[in-house]
GROMACS .gro file of C-alpha atoms in nm:
model
  287
    1MET     CA    1  -0.029  -0.059  -0.037
    2GLY     CA    2   0.124   0.332  -0.077
    3PRO     CA    3   0.088   0.675   0.118
    4PRO     CA    4  -0.303   0.813   0.185
    5PRO     CA    5  -0.315   1.075  -0.067
    6PRO     CA    6  -0.196   1.418   0.083
    7GLN     CA    7  -0.537   1.644   0.195
    8ASP     CA    8  -0.601   1.993   0.098
    9GLN     CA    9  -0.512   2.218   0.375
   10GLY     CA   10  -0.663   2.452   0.254
   11GLN     CA   11  -1.013   2.340   0.275
   12PRO     CA   12  -1.228   2.270   0.602
   13GLN     CA   13  -1.296   1.900   0.664
   14PRO     CA   14  -1.659   1.746   0.749
   15VAL     CA   15  -1.712   1.728   1.077
   16PRO     CA   16  -1.829   1.380   1.210
   17PRO     CA   17  -2.137   1.398   1.440
   18THR     CA   18  -2.090   1.282   1.785
   19PRO     CA   19  -2.347   0.999   1.890
   20GLN     CA   20  -2.533   1.061   2.203
   21GLN     CA   21  -2.669   0.755   2.414
   22THR     CA   22  -3.057   0.815   2.562
   23PRO     CA   23  -3.170   0.731   2.869
   24SER     CA   24  -3.313   0.413   2.744
   25GLY     CA   25  -3.027   0.279   2.520
   26THR     CA   26  -3.068   0.472   2.185
   27LEU     CA   27  -2.790   0.643   2.024
   28THR     CA   28  -2.917   0.937   1.845
   29PHE     CA   29  -2.603   1.220   1.682
   30GLU     CA   30  -2.616   1.573   1.700
   31PRO     CA   31  -2.430   1.763   1.472
   32VAL     CA   32  -2.106   1.860   1.582
   33PRO     CA   33  -2.018   2.260   1.449
   34GLY     CA   34  -1.703   2.250   1.212
   35PRO     CA   35  -1.529   2.466   1.050
   36GLN     CA   36  -1.770   2.663   0.829
   37GLY     CA   37  -1.696   2.684   0.465
   38PRO     CA   38  -1.707   2.994   0.207
   39PRO     CA   39  -2.042   3.182   0.197
   40ARG     CA   40  -2.251   3.033  -0.083
   41PRO     CA   41  -2.363   3.306  -0.358
   42GLY     CA   42  -2.709   3.457  -0.328
   43GLY     CA   43  -2.779   3.418   0.103
   44ALA     CA   44  -2.773   3.165   0.339
   45PRO     CA   45  -2.758   2.784   0.240
   46PRO     CA   46  -3.086   2.610   0.174
   47TYR     CA   47  -3.032   2.333   0.413
   48GLY     CA   48  -3.059   2.394   0.773
   49GLY     CA   49  -2.913   2.760   0.748
   50TYR     CA   50  -2.546   2.573   0.796
   51ASP     CA   51  -2.353   2.428   0.539
   52GLN     CA   52  -2.183   2.105   0.714
   53GLY     CA   53  -1.986   2.080   0.384
   54PHE     CA   54  -2.207   1.778   0.307
   55PRO     CA   55  -2.344   1.740  -0.052
   56PRO     CA   56  -2.682   1.901  -0.167
   57PRO     CA   57  -2.949   1.608  -0.201
   58PRO     CA   58  -2.996   1.433  -0.550
   59PRO     CA   59  -3.345   1.545  -0.721
   60PRO     CA   60  -3.672   1.400  -0.634
   61ARG     CA   61  -3.639   1.075  -0.835
   62TYR     CA   62  -4.054   1.131  -0.975
   63GLY     CA   63  -4.051   1.445  -1.047
   64ALA     CA   64  -4.238   1.754  -0.999
   65PRO     CA   65  -4.443   1.719  -0.645
   66ALA     CA   66  -4.824   1.576  -0.729
   67GLN     CA   67  -5.006   1.918  -0.613
   68GLN     CA   68  -4.766   2.087  -0.889
   69ARG     CA   69  -4.809   1.858  -1.214
   70PRO     CA   70  -4.985   2.042  -1.466
   71ARG     CA   71  -5.342   1.815  -1.518
   72SER     CA   72  -5.395   1.716  -1.884
   73HIS     CA   73  -5.725   1.574  -2.029
   74PRO     CA   74  -5.760   1.229  -2.117
   75PRO     CA   75  -5.725   1.190  -2.457
   76THR     CA   76  -6.014   1.222  -2.709
   77ALA     CA   77  -6.154   0.880  -2.845
   78THR     CA   78  -6.121   0.844  -3.212
   79GLY     CA   79  -6.495   1.046  -3.388
   80LEU     CA   80  -6.574   1.139  -3.074
   81SER     CA   81  -6.612   1.563  -3.041
   82ALA     CA   82  -6.397   1.753  -2.849
   83VAL     CA   83  -6.610   1.942  -2.681
   84PRO     CA   84  -6.645   2.013  -2.384
   85PHE     CA   85  -6.984   1.850  -2.150
   86GLN     CA   86  -7.096   2.165  -2.050
   87ARG     CA   87  -7.082   2.299  -2.377
   88ARG     CA   88  -7.283   1.941  -2.545
   89THR     CA   89  -7.536   1.994  -2.323
   90ALA     CA   90  -7.616   2.314  -2.397
   91VAL     CA   91  -7.629   2.279  -2.767
   92VAL     CA   92  -7.870   1.960  -2.677
   93ARG     CA   93  -8.062   2.223  -2.462
   94ILE     CA   94  -8.133   2.451  -2.743
   95ILE     CA   95  -8.236   2.121  -3.072
   96GLY     CA   96  -8.497   2.026  -2.763
   97LEU     CA   97  -8.629   2.393  -2.757
   98VAL     CA   98  -8.624   2.458  -3.164
   99GLY     CA   99  -8.793   2.071  -3.141
  100ILE     CA  100  -9.085   2.169  -2.938
  101ALA     CA  101  -9.123   2.482  -3.172
  102VAL     CA  102  -9.160   2.341  -3.404
  103VAL     CA  103  -9.394   2.059  -3.319
  104SER     CA  104  -9.618   2.348  -3.178
  105GLY     CA  105  -9.639   2.560  -3.514
  106LEU     CA  106  -9.757   2.236  -3.636
  107VAL     CA  107 -10.020   2.213  -3.383
  108TRP     CA  108 -10.138   2.545  -3.456
  109MET     CA  109 -10.161   2.556  -3.813
  110MET     CA  110 -10.317   2.181  -3.816
  111PHE     CA  111 -10.590   2.401  -3.594
  112GLN     CA  112 -10.602   2.685  -3.782
  113SER     CA  113 -10.646   2.473  -4.102
  114GLY     CA  114 -10.982   2.318  -4.007
  115GLU     CA  115 -10.844   2.000  -4.011
  116GLY     CA  116 -10.819   1.989  -3.606
  117PRO     CA  117 -10.757   1.657  -3.394
  118LYS     CA  118 -10.797   1.367  -3.531
  119SER     CA  119 -11.004   1.052  -3.367
  120SER     CA  120 -10.769   0.636  -3.380
  121SER     CA  121 -11.028   0.592  -3.707
  122GLY     CA  122 -10.899   0.900  -3.921
  123SER     CA  123 -11.151   1.111  -3.874
  124PRO     CA  124 -11.164   1.468  -3.697
  125THR     CA  125 -11.255   1.446  -3.385
  126PRO     CA  126 -11.633   1.723  -3.327
  127SER     CA  127 -11.515   2.019  -3.184
  128SER     CA  128 -11.700   2.157  -2.846
  129ALA     CA  129 -11.964   2.351  -3.053
  130PRO     CA  130 -12.238   2.496  -2.867
  131VAL     CA  131 -12.558   2.218  -2.926
  132VAL     CA  132 -12.844   2.321  -3.035
  133PRO     CA  133 -13.155   2.145  -2.854
  134ALA     CA  134 -13.424   1.950  -3.060
  135GLY     CA  135 -13.713   2.102  -3.141
  136GLU     CA  136 -14.011   2.076  -3.442
  137PHE     CA  137 -13.877   2.180  -3.686
  138GLU     CA  138 -13.565   2.096  -3.909
  139PHE     CA  139 -13.402   2.423  -4.025
  140THR     CA  140 -13.112   2.499  -4.251
  141PRO     CA  141 -12.812   2.791  -4.259
  142SER     CA  142 -12.960   2.954  -4.642
  143THR     CA  143 -12.701   2.968  -4.862
  144GLN     CA  144 -12.637   3.311  -4.920
  145ALA     CA  145 -12.557   3.349  -4.571
  146PRO     CA  146 -12.422   2.978  -4.456
  147ALA     CA  147 -12.258   3.162  -4.105
  148PRO     CA  148 -12.400   3.437  -3.895
  149ARG     CA  149 -12.315   3.795  -3.928
  150ARG     CA  150 -12.171   4.031  -3.695
  151ASP     CA  151 -12.228   4.357  -3.621
  152ALA     CA  152 -12.034   4.547  -3.350
  153GLU     CA  153 -12.339   4.829  -3.374
  154CYS     CA  154 -12.727   4.793  -3.430
  155ALA     CA  155 -12.860   5.210  -3.520
  156SER     CA  156 -12.777   5.152  -3.856
  157HIS     CA  157 -12.922   4.844  -3.852
  158ALA     CA  158 -13.227   4.854  -3.739
  159TYR     CA  159 -13.584   5.099  -3.845
  160GLY     CA  160 -13.844   5.252  -3.621
  161GLN     CA  161 -13.904   5.366  -3.283
  162ALA     CA  162 -13.585   5.111  -3.214
  163LYS     CA  163 -13.336   5.297  -3.436
  164ASP     CA  164 -13.388   5.594  -3.147
  165PHE     CA  165 -13.342   5.357  -2.886
  166PHE     CA  166 -12.993   5.210  -3.048
  167GLY     CA  167 -12.902   5.615  -3.101
  168LYS     CA  168 -12.946   5.681  -2.714
  169THR     CA  169 -12.874   5.263  -2.635
  170PRO     CA  170 -12.628   5.151  -2.789
  171CYS     CA  171 -12.598   4.789  -2.837
  172GLU     CA  172 -12.318   4.542  -2.777
  173GLU     CA  173 -12.271   4.375  -3.034
  174LEU     CA  174 -12.545   4.231  -3.328
  175ILE     CA  175 -12.561   3.828  -3.475
  176ARG     CA  176 -12.788   3.711  -3.762
  177ALA     CA  177 -12.817   3.431  -3.963
  178LEU     CA  178 -13.078   3.341  -4.211
  179TYR     CA  179 -13.251   2.967  -4.201
  180THR     CA  180 -13.471   2.773  -4.481
  181THR     CA  181 -13.730   2.500  -4.353
  182THR     CA  182 -14.003   2.347  -4.566
  183ALA     CA  183 -14.237   2.385  -4.324
  184ALA     CA  184 -14.485   2.444  -4.501
  185ALA     CA  185 -14.856   2.301  -4.554
  186ASN     CA  186 -14.777   2.372  -4.963
  187GLY     CA  187 -14.453   2.265  -4.903
  188ALA     CA  188 -14.278   2.620  -4.955
  189LYS     CA  189 -13.978   2.732  -4.859
  190VAL     CA  190 -14.002   2.973  -4.499
  191TYR     CA  191 -13.739   3.174  -4.400
  192THR     CA  192 -13.602   3.223  -4.070
  193SER     CA  193 -13.475   3.565  -3.966
  194VAL     CA  194 -13.268   3.433  -3.631
  195ALA     CA  195 -13.116   3.822  -3.462
  196VAL     CA  196 -12.937   3.794  -3.173
  197VAL     CA  197 -12.898   4.170  -2.981
  198ARG     CA  198 -12.604   4.222  -2.713
  199MET     CA  199 -12.691   4.483  -2.433
  200LYS     CA  200 -12.427   4.635  -2.205
  201SER     CA  201 -12.670   4.556  -1.970
  202PRO     CA  202 -12.989   4.343  -1.810
  203GLU     CA  203 -13.209   4.683  -1.802
  204ASP     CA  204 -13.116   4.772  -2.159
  205ALA     CA  205 -13.157   4.407  -2.265
  206THR     CA  206 -13.545   4.431  -2.079
  207ALA     CA  207 -13.581   4.756  -2.238
  208LEU     CA  208 -13.533   4.717  -2.554
  209MET     CA  209 -13.714   4.374  -2.508
  210GLU     CA  210 -14.029   4.610  -2.425
  211LEU     CA  211 -14.056   4.819  -2.680
  212THR     CA  212 -14.016   4.578  -2.952
  213ASN     CA  213 -14.230   4.339  -2.860
  214ARG     CA  214 -14.542   4.613  -2.844
  215ASP     CA  215 -14.654   4.671  -3.239
  216GLY     CA  216 -14.510   4.922  -3.472
  217THR     CA  217 -14.224   5.034  -3.291
  218GLY     CA  218 -13.994   4.932  -3.576
  219ASN     CA  219 -13.714   4.659  -3.457
  220VAL     CA  220 -13.412   4.545  -3.615
  221ASN     CA  221 -13.322   4.483  -3.976
  222ASP     CA  222 -13.351   4.057  -4.070
  223LEU     CA  223 -13.084   4.005  -4.336
  224VAL     CA  224 -13.353   4.033  -4.638
  225LYS     CA  225 -13.461   4.360  -4.523
  226ASP     CA  226 -13.050   4.487  -4.456
  227GLY     CA  227 -13.090   4.377  -4.820
  228ALA     CA  228 -12.751   4.103  -4.758
  229VAL     CA  229 -12.992   3.783  -4.892
  230LYS     CA  230 -13.179   3.804  -5.210
  231VAL     CA  231 -13.496   3.601  -5.210
  232ASP     CA  232 -13.811   3.657  -5.514
  233GLY     CA  233 -14.089   3.758  -5.426
  234ILE     CA  234 -13.996   3.910  -5.068
  235THR     CA  235 -13.847   4.208  -4.900
  236THR     CA  236 -13.844   4.170  -4.554
  237LEU     CA  237 -13.977   3.844  -4.310
  238GLY     CA  238 -14.208   4.174  -4.099
  239GLY     CA  239 -14.493   4.035  -4.209
  240GLY     CA  240 -14.479   3.682  -4.127
  241GLY     CA  241 -14.439   3.560  -3.761
  242TYR     CA  242 -14.267   3.666  -3.509
  243ALA     CA  243 -14.100   3.569  -3.109
  244SER     CA  244 -13.890   3.660  -2.900
  245LYS     CA  245 -13.728   3.607  -2.537
  246LEU     CA  246 -13.523   3.725  -2.298
  247SER     CA  247 -13.183   3.608  -2.146
  248ASP     CA  248 -12.977   3.812  -1.950
  249ARG     CA  249 -12.775   4.048  -2.214
  250ASP     CA  250 -12.913   3.885  -2.504
  251VAL     CA  251 -13.267   3.921  -2.659
  252VAL     CA  252 -13.314   3.687  -2.892
  253ILE     CA  253 -13.598   3.811  -3.162
  254VAL     CA  254 -13.737   3.621  -3.480
  255GLU     CA  255 -13.940   3.624  -3.776
  256SER     CA  256 -14.025   3.390  -4.002
  257ASP     CA  257 -14.260   3.423  -4.363
  258THR     CA  258 -14.279   3.317  -4.697
  259ALA     CA  259 -14.282   3.438  -5.062
  260LYS     CA  260 -14.585   3.648  -5.077
  261ALA     CA  261 -14.698   3.434  -5.384
  262ASP     CA  262 -14.715   3.070  -5.111
  263ASN     CA  263 -14.829   3.245  -4.803
  264THR     CA  264 -15.201   3.214  -4.930
  265GLY     CA  265 -15.438   3.064  -4.718
  266ALA     CA  266 -15.561   3.037  -4.362
  267GLY     CA  267 -15.362   2.937  -4.060
  268HIS     CA  268 -15.032   3.106  -4.273
  269THR     CA  269 -14.927   3.310  -3.991
  270ASP     CA  270 -15.015   3.089  -3.656
  271LEU     CA  271 -14.770   2.853  -3.882
  272MET     CA  272 -14.520   3.092  -3.933
  273ARG     CA  273 -14.525   3.210  -3.532
  274ARG     CA  274 -14.456   2.867  -3.466
  275ILE     CA  275 -14.191   2.813  -3.682
  276SER     CA  276 -14.053   3.114  -3.566
  277ALA     CA  277 -14.127   3.014  -3.172
  278ASP     CA  278 -13.914   2.726  -3.272
  279ALA     CA  279 -13.659   2.861  -3.402
  280LEU     CA  280 -13.557   3.074  -3.053
  281ARG     CA  281 -13.344   2.747  -3.019
  282LEU     CA  282 -13.105   2.803  -3.239
  283ALA     CA  283 -12.984   3.144  -3.059
  284ALA     CA  284 -12.717   2.921  -2.889
  285ALA     CA  285 -12.585   2.792  -3.151
  286LEU     CA  286 -12.461   3.240  -3.227
  287GLY     CA  287 -12.272   3.273  -2.930
   0.00000   0.00000   0.00000
């Protein structure tokens, strides 16, 4: 063996720790201060506030601590969208709302076209139209006026004292319809006018009823007298049979007659009155 290598006298040598024995017999080591090396650049030493001359510990084997490692999203599978889940959820909701709006529009258009919902047999489901009670005669809407005519005022569609009455006491609405029946003894066609005069209060309706039930006081025009319907040989239905009734704010006025050439014979007026009285029930279909 050769001589030991010469030691560098200019460098301080580390002092090994001195073992200490505790009362329980366990050995502990406490560092013994030794010569301090030259000061490190950048401030105090990083280990324990002093330098014992030992080399620094090696870096961590597994990289940065878990809390400092950057997080990364799992790889996207082939064919799947990379849009975040929240954004995909919002897109699905928007598509659902658009679908509901389209279906609602189609249903609305179906009802507007008059088709309405259909039953399991494919036929349209009956609508909730007012039910007209059965009566003695069978009435059919006139082909010249298949739908009721509605007006927002009555004065321009009345005559006599009734016209003056409406000038001072306006009505709320006037609804008129024209029907036909073949109940005459000789098979002639009978024209029946049904008018619903809606007043603003039950008191106004009672006053109108008392006025129109008196002879020679005037009334509302039927559709023939008003010129809305043309009938050969007749210009008004006011010369035939008459009937009326009061229902809260509504006054129902019915007049029936045939053409002049067909209104001769015994019992004509009584028959027209009977037809008019039976036609009072038709007001339920006028609203």
